[in-house]
Amino acid sequence: MKKYLAILVVASAMPVLSHAAVTYGNQWAVGTKNTFYHTLEAPAGKYRLDIQASDTAPITVYHDGAGKKAVLLRLNQGQQGSSGSAEIPLRATKPGLAYGYARISVQVGVGQKTGSGSYQIQLIPLF
């Protein structure tokens, strides 16, 4: 009986575990201008993309989709601080697929040289 109960507990916890936050990140060296690319992957749905930078370098996050490039958010430019959030949908590439995908690029040091730094991106489910 204990064996079946343990399997039931693990099976019921699986959907919760599959909807946990997903984290990405990168770092850059002094005096460089960099563009980093990420393919976000998680269960299909809407997410909040949170980004936090350790430096004051200007950062722009783009959503690269279907031949279009759209600005999701900007950091360290004008009144923006070193962290920000935006909503992003992760869509399945084929009907019936459970996982969704989105491509983003993070451009660091827009128009200037930077100090060394890093950023961390977290995808938080909104469903």
PDB file of N, CA, C and O in Angstrom, residues 69-105:
ATOM      1  N   LYS A  69      11.366  41.651 -34.818  1.00  0.00           N
ATOM      2  CA  LYS A  69      12.110  41.874 -33.594  1.00  0.00           C
ATOM      3  C   LYS A  69      11.413  43.009 -32.853  1.00  0.00           C
ATOM      4  O   LYS A  69      11.332  44.117 -33.360  1.00  0.00           O
ATOM      5  N   ALA A  70      10.848  42.712 -31.682  1.00  0.00           N
ATOM      6  CA  ALA A  70      10.116  43.713 -30.911  1.00  0.00           C
ATOM      7  C   ALA A  70      10.798  43.924 -29.567  1.00  0.00           C
ATOM      8  O   ALA A  70      11.266  42.972 -28.938  1.00  0.00           O
ATOM      9  N   VAL A  71      10.846  45.167 -29.107  1.00  0.00           N
ATOM     10  CA  VAL A  71      11.433  45.479 -27.808  1.00  0.00           C
ATOM     11  C   VAL A  71      10.477  45.021 -26.711  1.00  0.00           C
ATOM     12  O   VAL A  71       9.312  45.396 -26.685  1.00  0.00           O
ATOM     13  N   LEU A  72      10.980  44.160 -25.816  1.00  0.00           N
ATOM     14  CA  LEU A  72      10.200  43.748 -24.652  1.00  0.00           C
ATOM     15  C   LEU A  72      10.387  44.733 -23.504  1.00  0.00           C
ATOM     16  O   LEU A  72       9.435  45.125 -22.862  1.00  0.00           O
ATOM     17  N   LEU A  73      11.639  45.095 -23.229  1.00  0.00           N
ATOM     18  CA  LEU A  73      11.912  46.059 -22.172  1.00  0.00           C
ATOM     19  C   LEU A  73      13.325  46.593 -22.276  1.00  0.00           C
ATOM     20  O   LEU A  73      14.171  46.027 -22.945  1.00  0.00           O
ATOM     21  N   ARG A  74      13.538  47.710 -21.591  1.00  0.00           N
ATOM     22  CA  ARG A  74      14.854  48.358 -21.543  1.00  0.00           C
ATOM     23  C   ARG A  74      15.232  48.579 -20.088  1.00  0.00           C
ATOM     24  O   ARG A  74      14.382  48.879 -19.257  1.00  0.00           O
ATOM     25  N   LEU A  75      16.527  48.446 -19.811  1.00  0.00           N
ATOM     26  CA  LEU A  75      17.064  48.699 -18.478  1.00  0.00           C
ATOM     27  C   LEU A  75      18.166  49.751 -18.555  1.00  0.00           C
ATOM     28  O   LEU A  75      18.868  49.842 -19.567  1.00  0.00           O
ATOM     29  N   ASN A  76      18.314  50.504 -17.485  1.00  0.00           N
ATOM     30  CA  ASN A  76      19.410  51.473 -17.342  1.00  0.00           C
ATOM     31  C   ASN A  76      19.443  52.500 -18.467  1.00  0.00           C
ATOM     32  O   ASN A  76      20.505  52.925 -18.900  1.00  0.00           O
ATOM     33  N   GLN A  77      18.277  52.900 -18.941  1.00  0.00           N
ATOM     34  CA  GLN A  77      18.187  53.918 -19.987  1.00  0.00           C
ATOM     35  C   GLN A  77      17.148  54.939 -19.553  1.00  0.00           C
ATOM     36  O   GLN A  77      15.994  54.575 -19.338  1.00  0.00           O
ATOM     37  N   GLY A  78      17.532  56.189 -19.429  1.00  0.00           N
ATOM     38  CA  GLY A  78      16.600  57.209 -18.975  1.00  0.00           C
ATOM     39  C   GLY A  78      16.187  56.946 -17.542  1.00  0.00           C
ATOM     40  O   GLY A  78      17.016  56.821 -16.657  1.00  0.00           O
ATOM     41  N   GLN A  79      14.883  56.808 -17.304  1.00  0.00           N
ATOM     42  CA  GLN A  79      14.357  56.595 -15.960  1.00  0.00           C
ATOM     43  C   GLN A  79      14.304  55.125 -15.539  1.00  0.00           C
ATOM     44  O   GLN A  79      13.978  54.824 -14.400  1.00  0.00           O
ATOM     45  N   GLN A  80      14.577  54.197 -16.457  1.00  0.00           N
ATOM     46  CA  GLN A  80      14.511  52.786 -16.113  1.00  0.00           C
ATOM     47  C   GLN A  80      15.642  52.421 -15.150  1.00  0.00           C
ATOM     48  O   GLN A  80      16.749  52.931 -15.272  1.00  0.00           O
ATOM     49  N   GLY A  81      15.355  51.520 -14.226  1.00  0.00           N
ATOM     50  CA  GLY A  81      16.371  51.040 -13.293  1.00  0.00           C
ATOM     51  C   GLY A  81      17.059  49.805 -13.821  1.00  0.00           C
ATOM     52  O   GLY A  81      16.985  49.489 -15.008  1.00  0.00           O
ATOM     53  N   SER A  82      17.733  49.076 -12.916  1.00  0.00           N
ATOM     54  CA  SER A  82      18.504  47.898 -13.330  1.00  0.00           C
ATOM     55  C   SER A  82      17.693  46.608 -13.242  1.00  0.00           C
ATOM     56  O   SER A  82      18.248  45.522 -13.292  1.00  0.00           O
ATOM     57  N   SER A  83      16.369  46.716 -13.108  1.00  0.00           N
ATOM     58  CA  SER A  83      15.512  45.534 -13.173  1.00  0.00           C
ATOM     59  C   SER A  83      14.202  45.916 -13.849  1.00  0.00           C
ATOM     60  O   SER A  83      13.837  47.093 -13.895  1.00  0.00           O
ATOM     61  N   GLY A  84      13.534  44.927 -14.399  1.00  0.00           N
ATOM     62  CA  GLY A  84      12.271  45.183 -15.081  1.00  0.00           C
ATOM     63  C   GLY A  84      11.528  43.897 -15.375  1.00  0.00           C
ATOM     64  O   GLY A  84      12.064  42.800 -15.194  1.00  0.00           O
ATOM     65  N   SER A  85      10.277  44.050 -15.833  1.00  0.00           N
ATOM     66  CA  SER A  85       9.417  42.911 -16.142  1.00  0.00           C
ATOM     67  C   SER A  85       8.617  43.173 -17.400  1.00  0.00           C
ATOM     68  O   SER A  85       8.329  44.328 -17.730  1.00  0.00           O
ATOM     69  N   ALA A  86       8.248  42.098 -18.078  1.00  0.00           N
ATOM     70  CA  ALA A  86       7.372  42.170 -19.250  1.00  0.00           C
ATOM     71  C   ALA A  86       6.650  40.839 -19.375  1.00  0.00           C
ATOM     72  O   ALA A  86       7.174  39.801 -18.961  1.00  0.00           O
ATOM     73  N   GLU A  87       5.455  40.858 -19.961  1.00  0.00           N
ATOM     74  CA  GLU A  87       4.731  39.611 -20.237  1.00  0.00           C
ATOM     75  C   GLU A  87       5.182  39.057 -21.574  1.00  0.00           C
ATOM     76  O   GLU A  87       5.426  39.815 -22.510  1.00  0.00           O
ATOM     77  N   ILE A  88       5.280  37.728 -21.640  1.00  0.00           N
ATOM     78  CA  ILE A  88       5.676  37.077 -22.878  1.00  0.00           C
ATOM     79  C   ILE A  88       4.930  35.750 -22.996  1.00  0.00           C
ATOM     80  O   ILE A  88       4.870  34.979 -22.044  1.00  0.00           O
ATOM     81  N   PRO A  89       4.324  35.489 -24.160  1.00  0.00           N
ATOM     82  CA  PRO A  89       3.678  34.189 -24.352  1.00  0.00           C
ATOM     83  C   PRO A  89       4.692  33.163 -24.863  1.00  0.00           C
ATOM     84  O   PRO A  89       5.562  33.488 -25.662  1.00  0.00           O
ATOM     85  N   LEU A  90       4.584  31.950 -24.376  1.00  0.00           N
ATOM     86  CA  LEU A  90       5.376  30.846 -24.923  1.00  0.00           C
ATOM     87  C   LEU A  90       4.401  29.962 -25.672  1.00  0.00           C
ATOM     88  O   LEU A  90       3.496  29.375 -25.080  1.00  0.00           O
ATOM     89  N   ARG A  91       4.567  29.905 -26.978  1.00  0.00           N
ATOM     90  CA  ARG A  91       3.632  29.162 -27.833  1.00  0.00           C
ATOM     91  C   ARG A  91       4.269  27.861 -28.301  1.00  0.00           C
ATOM     92  O   ARG A  91       5.450  27.827 -28.643  1.00  0.00           O
ATOM     93  N   ALA A  92       3.438  26.830 -28.347  1.00  0.00           N
ATOM     94  CA  ALA A  92       3.892  25.542 -28.874  1.00  0.00           C
ATOM     95  C   ALA A  92       4.114  25.682 -30.374  1.00  0.00           C
ATOM     96  O   ALA A  92       3.396  26.409 -31.054  1.00  0.00           O
ATOM     97  N   THR A  93       5.120  25.000 -30.899  1.00  0.00           N
ATOM     98  CA  THR A  93       5.426  25.092 -32.328  1.00  0.00           C
ATOM     99  C   THR A  93       4.459  24.284 -33.175  1.00  0.00           C
ATOM    100  O   THR A  93       4.312  24.542 -34.361  1.00  0.00           O
ATOM    101  N   LYS A  94       3.797  23.290 -32.572  1.00  0.00           N
ATOM    102  CA  LYS A  94       2.799  22.474 -33.268  1.00  0.00           C
ATOM    103  C   LYS A  94       1.613  22.275 -32.324  1.00  0.00           C
ATOM    104  O   LYS A  94       1.801  22.195 -31.110  1.00  0.00           O
ATOM    105  N   PRO A  95       0.405  22.180 -32.873  1.00  0.00           N
ATOM    106  CA  PRO A  95      -0.758  21.926 -32.012  1.00  0.00           C
ATOM    107  C   PRO A  95      -0.581  20.635 -31.214  1.00  0.00           C
ATOM    108  O   PRO A  95      -0.063  19.649 -31.719  1.00  0.00           O
ATOM    109  N   GLY A  96      -0.988  20.667 -29.972  1.00  0.00           N
ATOM    110  CA  GLY A  96      -0.901  19.478 -29.137  1.00  0.00           C
ATOM    111  C   GLY A  96       0.392  19.352 -28.348  1.00  0.00           C
ATOM    112  O   GLY A  96       0.497  18.480 -27.490  1.00  0.00           O
ATOM    113  N   LEU A  97       1.386  20.176 -28.630  1.00  0.00           N
ATOM    114  CA  LEU A  97       2.628  20.119 -27.862  1.00  0.00           C
ATOM    115  C   LEU A  97       2.429  20.820 -26.520  1.00  0.00           C
ATOM    116  O   LEU A  97       1.799  21.872 -26.449  1.00  0.00           O
ATOM    117  N   ALA A  98       2.969  20.248 -25.470  1.00  0.00           N
ATOM    118  CA  ALA A  98       2.795  20.815 -24.133  1.00  0.00           C
ATOM    119  C   ALA A  98       3.755  21.974 -23.874  1.00  0.00           C
ATOM    120  O   ALA A  98       3.441  22.867 -23.100  1.00  0.00           O
ATOM    121  N   TYR A  99       4.920  21.967 -24.514  1.00  0.00           N
ATOM    122  CA  TYR A  99       5.912  23.004 -24.236  1.00  0.00           C
ATOM    123  C   TYR A  99       5.837  24.128 -25.249  1.00  0.00           C
ATOM    124  O   TYR A  99       5.594  23.909 -26.431  1.00  0.00           O
ATOM    125  N   GLY A 100       6.063  25.344 -24.751  1.00  0.00           N
ATOM    126  CA  GLY A 100       6.097  26.520 -25.604  1.00  0.00           C
ATOM    127  C   GLY A 100       7.505  27.067 -25.678  1.00  0.00           C
ATOM    128  O   GLY A 100       8.351  26.780 -24.828  1.00  0.00           O
ATOM    129  N   TYR A 101       7.750  27.870 -26.708  1.00  0.00           N
ATOM    130  CA  TYR A 101       9.082  28.394 -26.950  1.00  0.00           C
ATOM    131  C   TYR A 101       8.989  29.863 -27.357  1.00  0.00           C
ATOM    132  O   TYR A 101       8.018  30.287 -27.973  1.00  0.00           O
ATOM    133  N   ALA A 102      10.003  30.618 -27.018  1.00  0.00           N
ATOM    134  CA  ALA A 102      10.130  32.002 -27.484  1.00  0.00           C
ATOM    135  C   ALA A 102      11.619  32.302 -27.563  1.00  0.00           C
ATOM    136  O   ALA A 102      12.406  31.843 -26.729  1.00  0.00           O
ATOM    137  N   ARG A 103      11.992  33.042 -28.574  1.00  0.00           N
ATOM    138  CA  ARG A 103      13.393  33.460 -28.717  1.00  0.00           C
ATOM    139  C   ARG A 103      13.505  34.908 -28.297  1.00  0.00           C
ATOM    140  O   ARG A 103      12.696  35.747 -28.700  1.00  0.00           O
ATOM    141  N   ILE A 104      14.524  35.187 -27.501  1.00  0.00           N
ATOM    142  CA  ILE A 104      14.793  36.568 -27.113  1.00  0.00           C
ATOM    143  C   ILE A 104      16.276  36.845 -27.310  1.00  0.00           C
ATOM    144  O   ILE A 104      17.090  35.928 -27.357  1.00  0.00           O
ATOM    145  N   SER A 105      16.595  38.117 -27.457  1.00  0.00           N
ATOM    146  CA  SER A 105      17.999  38.535 -27.460  1.00  0.00           C
ATOM    147  C   SER A 105      18.136  39.654 -26.438  1.00  0.00           C
ATOM    148  O   SER A 105      17.235  40.457 -26.250  1.00  0.00           O
TER     149      SER A 105
END
